[in-house]
Amino acid sequence: GQSLEQPSEVTAVEGAIVQINCTYQTSGFYGLSWYQQHDGGAPTFLSYNGLDGLEETGRFSSFLSRSDSYGYLLLQELQMKDSASYFCAALYNNNDMRFGAGTRLTVKP
Amino acid sequence: NAGVTQTPKFQVLKTGQSMTLQCAQDMNHEYMSWYRQDPGMGLRLIHYSVGAGITDQGEVPNGYNVSRSTTEDFPLRLLSAAPSQTSVYFCASRTANYEQYFGPGTRLTVT
């Protein structure tokens, strides 16, 4: 199957930088997305990487390396409101999206 | 724009009952999809549609049917509810640049 691996939990302090890694299966791979989900809420879109390299959107950046079947989400200048679950999601064959189990980020003062 | 809307927000069914979860989007997106999310897990794709009249199965399609008669609407039907279908259901629509927008979700309990 097309499974994704990401850490289950990460803890960091306000103002710090945190990186959440994600590895995926390569067969049929099209691109990698990242989503944020607060408890009880719906996932919200953060980024999509269809090509290798870094995509930057404000305090959040996402990176993809197809040769390593690997991507990461980088969160800078952490704020308390960034405490949430973060999911990587791999798109296969343009239409089939598979999610990782999520990384729970706790930001401490 | 209302974005992606879902009804109902909560639903309790008895085993064997059927129901339809409604989903609508007003962003004119061709691609729409349904996911389920079980506690502590990621989302799993149930069905998707790349446009009106076209649907296909995702990772976990068994026990669910979909149809797409218009661009705006993408209902999900549970044919005969089972306790294993207790979950939170999210509908989503996607832009051509792969930005995916989710509805607020429907929390379904099957007893």
Coordinates of N, CA and C in Angstrom, one line a residue, chain A residues 2-102:
Chain A
Q2 N 0.2 2.4 -0.1 CA 1.0 3.7 -0.1 C 0.9 4.3 1.3
S3 N 1.8 3.9 2.1 CA 1.9 4.4 3.5 C 2.8 5.5 3.6
L4 N 2.5 6.5 4.5 CA 3.4 7.6 4.8 C 3.9 7.5 6.3
E5 N 5.1 7.9 6.5 CA 5.6 7.9 7.9 C 6.0 9.3 8.3
Q6 N 5.5 9.7 9.5 CA 5.8 11.0 10.1 C 5.8 10.8 11.6
P7 N 6.6 11.6 12.3 CA 6.7 11.4 13.8 C 5.3 11.7 14.4
S8 N 5.0 11.0 15.5 CA 3.7 11.1 16.1 C 3.6 12.4 17.0
E9 N 4.7 12.8 17.6 CA 4.6 14.0 18.4 C 5.9 14.8 18.3
V10 N 5.8 16.1 18.4 CA 6.9 17.0 18.5 C 6.5 18.1 19.5
T11 N 7.5 18.5 20.3 CA 7.3 19.6 21.3 C 8.4 20.6 21.1
A12 N 8.0 21.9 21.1 CA 8.9 23.0 20.9 C 8.4 24.2 21.7
V13 N 9.3 25.2 21.9 CA 8.9 26.4 22.6 C 8.6 27.5 21.7
E14 N 7.9 28.5 22.2 CA 7.5 29.7 21.4 C 8.8 30.3 20.8
G15 N 8.7 30.7 19.6 CA 9.8 31.4 18.9 C 10.8 30.5 18.3
A16 N 10.7 29.2 18.6 CA 11.6 28.2 18.0 C 11.2 27.8 16.6
I17 N 12.1 27.0 16.0 CA 11.9 26.4 14.7 C 11.7 24.9 14.8
V18 N 10.7 24.3 14.1 CA 10.5 22.9 14.2 C 10.4 22.4 12.8
Q19 N 10.9 21.2 12.6 CA 10.8 20.5 11.3 C 10.1 19.2 11.4
I20 N 9.1 18.9 10.6 CA 8.3 17.7 10.7 C 8.6 16.9 9.4
N21 N 9.2 15.8 9.5 CA 9.6 15.0 8.3 C 8.5 14.0 7.9
C22 N 8.5 13.7 6.6 CA 7.5 12.7 6.1 C 8.2 11.9 5.0
T23 N 8.1 10.6 5.0 CA 8.5 9.8 4.0 C 7.3 9.0 3.3
Y24 N 7.4 8.7 2.1 CA 6.3 8.2 1.4 C 6.7 7.1 0.4
Q25 N 5.8 6.4 -0.1 CA 6.0 5.4 -1.2 C 6.1 6.0 -2.5
T26 N 6.9 5.6 -3.4 CA 7.2 6.3 -4.6 C 6.3 5.9 -5.8
S27 N 5.8 4.7 -5.8 CA 5.0 4.2 -7.0 C 3.8 5.1 -7.2
G28 N 3.7 5.7 -8.4 CA 2.6 6.6 -8.7 C 2.6 7.9 -8.1
F29 N 3.6 8.3 -7.4 CA 3.7 9.5 -6.6 C 3.6 10.7 -7.5
Y30 N 2.8 11.7 -7.1 CA 2.5 12.9 -7.9 C 3.0 14.2 -7.2
G31 N 2.7 14.3 -5.9 CA 3.1 15.5 -5.1 C 2.7 15.3 -3.7
L32 N 3.2 16.2 -2.8 CA 3.1 16.1 -1.4 C 2.4 17.4 -0.8
S33 N 1.4 17.2 0.0 CA 0.7 18.3 0.6 C 0.9 18.2 2.1
W34 N 0.7 19.4 2.8 CA 0.7 19.5 4.2 C -0.6 20.2 4.7
Y35 N -1.2 19.6 5.8 CA -2.4 20.2 6.3 C -2.2 20.4 7.8
Q36 N -2.9 21.4 8.4 CA -2.9 21.6 9.8 C -4.4 21.3 10.3
Q37 N -4.5 20.7 11.4 CA -5.8 20.4 12.0 C -5.8 20.7 13.5
H38 N -6.6 21.6 14.0 CA -6.7 21.8 15.4 C -7.8 20.9 15.9
D39 N -7.7 20.6 17.2 CA -8.6 19.6 17.8 C -10.1 20.0 17.5
G40 N -10.8 19.0 17.0 CA -12.2 19.3 16.7 C -12.5 20.0 15.5
G41 N -11.5 20.4 14.7 CA -11.7 21.2 13.5 C -11.4 20.4 12.3
A42 N -11.6 21.1 11.1 CA -11.3 20.5 9.9 C -9.9 20.7 9.5
P43 N -9.3 19.9 8.6 CA -7.9 20.1 8.1 C -7.9 21.4 7.3
T44 N -6.9 22.2 7.4 CA -6.7 23.3 6.5 C -5.4 23.2 5.7
F45 N -5.5 23.5 4.5 CA -4.4 23.4 3.5 C -3.2 24.3 3.9
L46 N -2.0 23.8 3.9 CA -0.8 24.6 4.1 C 0.0 24.8 2.9
S47 N 0.3 23.7 2.2 CA 1.2 23.7 1.0 C 1.1 22.5 0.2
Y48 N 1.5 22.7 -1.1 CA 1.6 21.5 -2.0 C 3.0 21.7 -2.7
N49 N 3.7 20.6 -2.8 CA 5.0 20.5 -3.5 C 4.8 19.5 -4.6
G50 N 4.8 20.0 -5.9 CA 4.8 19.0 -7.0 C 6.2 18.8 -7.6
L51 N 7.1 19.8 -7.3 CA 8.4 19.7 -7.8 C 9.4 19.7 -6.6
D52 N 10.6 19.2 -6.9 CA 11.6 19.2 -5.8 C 11.9 20.7 -5.4
G53 N 12.2 20.8 -4.1 CA 12.7 22.1 -3.7 C 11.8 22.7 -2.5
L54 N 12.0 23.9 -2.2 CA 11.4 24.6 -1.1 C 10.3 25.5 -1.5
E55 N 9.2 25.4 -0.9 CA 8.1 26.4 -1.1 C 7.9 27.1 0.2
E56 N 7.9 28.5 0.2 CA 7.8 29.3 1.4 C 6.5 30.1 1.4
T57 N 5.7 30.0 2.5 CA 4.5 30.8 2.7 C 4.5 31.3 4.1
G58 N 5.0 32.5 4.2 CA 5.1 33.2 5.5 C 6.0 32.4 6.5
R59 N 5.5 32.1 7.6 CA 6.3 31.4 8.6 C 6.5 29.9 8.3
F60 N 5.7 29.4 7.4 CA 5.8 28.0 7.0 C 6.5 27.7 5.7
S61 N 7.3 26.7 5.6 CA 7.9 26.3 4.4 C 7.8 24.8 4.2
S62 N 7.7 24.3 3.0 CA 7.7 22.9 2.8 C 8.7 22.5 1.7
F63 N 9.3 21.3 1.9 CA 10.3 20.9 1.0 C 10.0 19.5 0.5
L64 N 10.4 19.2 -0.7 CA 10.3 17.9 -1.3 C 11.6 17.5 -2.0
S65 N 11.9 16.2 -1.8 CA 13.0 15.6 -2.5 C 12.5 14.2 -3.1
R66 N 12.2 14.2 -4.4 CA 11.7 13.0 -5.0 C 12.7 11.9 -5.0
S67 N 14.0 12.2 -5.1 CA 15.0 11.1 -5.2 C 15.1 10.4 -3.8
D68 N 14.7 11.1 -2.7 CA 14.8 10.5 -1.4 C 13.4 10.1 -0.9
S69 N 12.4 10.3 -1.7 CA 11.0 10.0 -1.2 C 10.7 10.6 0.1
Y70 N 11.0 11.9 0.2 CA 11.0 12.6 1.5 C 10.6 14.0 1.4
G71 N 9.9 14.5 2.4 CA 9.6 15.9 2.4 C 9.5 16.4 3.9
Y72 N 9.5 17.7 4.1 CA 9.3 18.2 5.4 C 8.6 19.5 5.4
L73 N 8.0 19.7 6.6 CA 7.3 21.0 6.8 C 8.2 21.7 7.9
L74 N 8.5 23.0 7.6 CA 9.3 23.8 8.5 C 8.4 24.9 9.1
L75 N 8.3 25.0 10.4 CA 7.6 26.0 11.0 C 8.5 26.9 11.8
Q76 N 8.5 28.2 11.5 CA 9.5 29.2 12.1 C 8.7 30.1 13.0
E77 N 9.4 30.7 14.0 CA 8.9 31.7 14.9 C 7.6 31.1 15.5
L78 N 7.7 29.9 16.1 CA 6.5 29.2 16.6 C 5.7 30.1 17.5
Q79 N 4.4 30.0 17.4 CA 3.4 30.7 18.3 C 2.5 29.6 18.9
M80 N 1.9 30.0 20.0 CA 1.1 29.1 20.8 C 0.0 28.5 19.9
K81 N -0.5 29.4 19.0 CA -1.6 29.0 18.1 C -1.2 27.9 17.1
D82 N 0.1 27.7 17.0 CA 0.6 26.6 16.0 C 0.4 25.2 16.6
S83 N 0.1 25.1 17.9 CA -0.2 23.8 18.5 C -1.4 23.2 17.8
A84 N -1.1 22.1 17.2 CA -2.1 21.4 16.4 C -1.5 20.1 15.8
S85 N -2.3 19.4 15.1 CA -1.8 18.2 14.4 C -1.5 18.6 12.9
Y86 N -0.4 18.1 12.4 CA 0.1 18.3 11.1 C 0.2 17.0 10.3
F87 N -0.5 17.0 9.1 CA -0.5 15.8 8.3 C 0.2 16.0 7.0
C88 N 1.1 15.1 6.6 CA 1.5 15.1 5.3 C 0.6 14.2 4.5
A89 N 0.4 14.5 3.2 CA -0.5 13.8 2.4 C 0.1 13.6 1.0
A90 N 0.2 12.4 0.5 CA 0.8 12.2 -0.8 C -0.2 11.9 -1.8
L91 N -0.1 12.6 -3.0 CA -1.0 12.4 -4.1 C -0.5 11.4 -5.0
Y92 N -1.3 10.4 -5.3 CA -0.9 9.3 -6.2 C -1.8 9.4 -7.5
N93 N -1.1 9.2 -8.6 CA -1.8 9.2 -9.9 C -2.8 10.3 -10.1
N94 N -2.5 11.4 -9.5 CA -3.2 12.7 -9.7 C -4.5 12.8 -8.9
N95 N -5.0 11.7 -8.4 CA -6.3 11.8 -7.8 C -6.5 11.1 -6.4
D96 N -5.6 10.2 -6.1 CA -5.7 9.4 -4.9 C -4.8 9.9 -3.8
M97 N -5.3 10.5 -2.8 CA -4.6 11.2 -1.8 C -4.5 10.3 -0.5
R98 N -3.3 10.0 0.0 CA -3.1 9.2 1.2 C -2.4 10.1 2.2
F99 N -3.0 10.0 3.4 CA -2.6 10.8 4.5 C -1.7 10.0 5.5
G100 N -0.7 10.7 6.1 CA 0.0 10.1 7.2 C -0.9 10.2 8.4
A101 N -0.4 9.6 9.5 CA -1.2 9.5 10.8 C -1.2 10.8 11.5
G102 N -0.3 11.7 11.2 CA -0.3 13.0 11.8 C 0.8 13.2 12.8

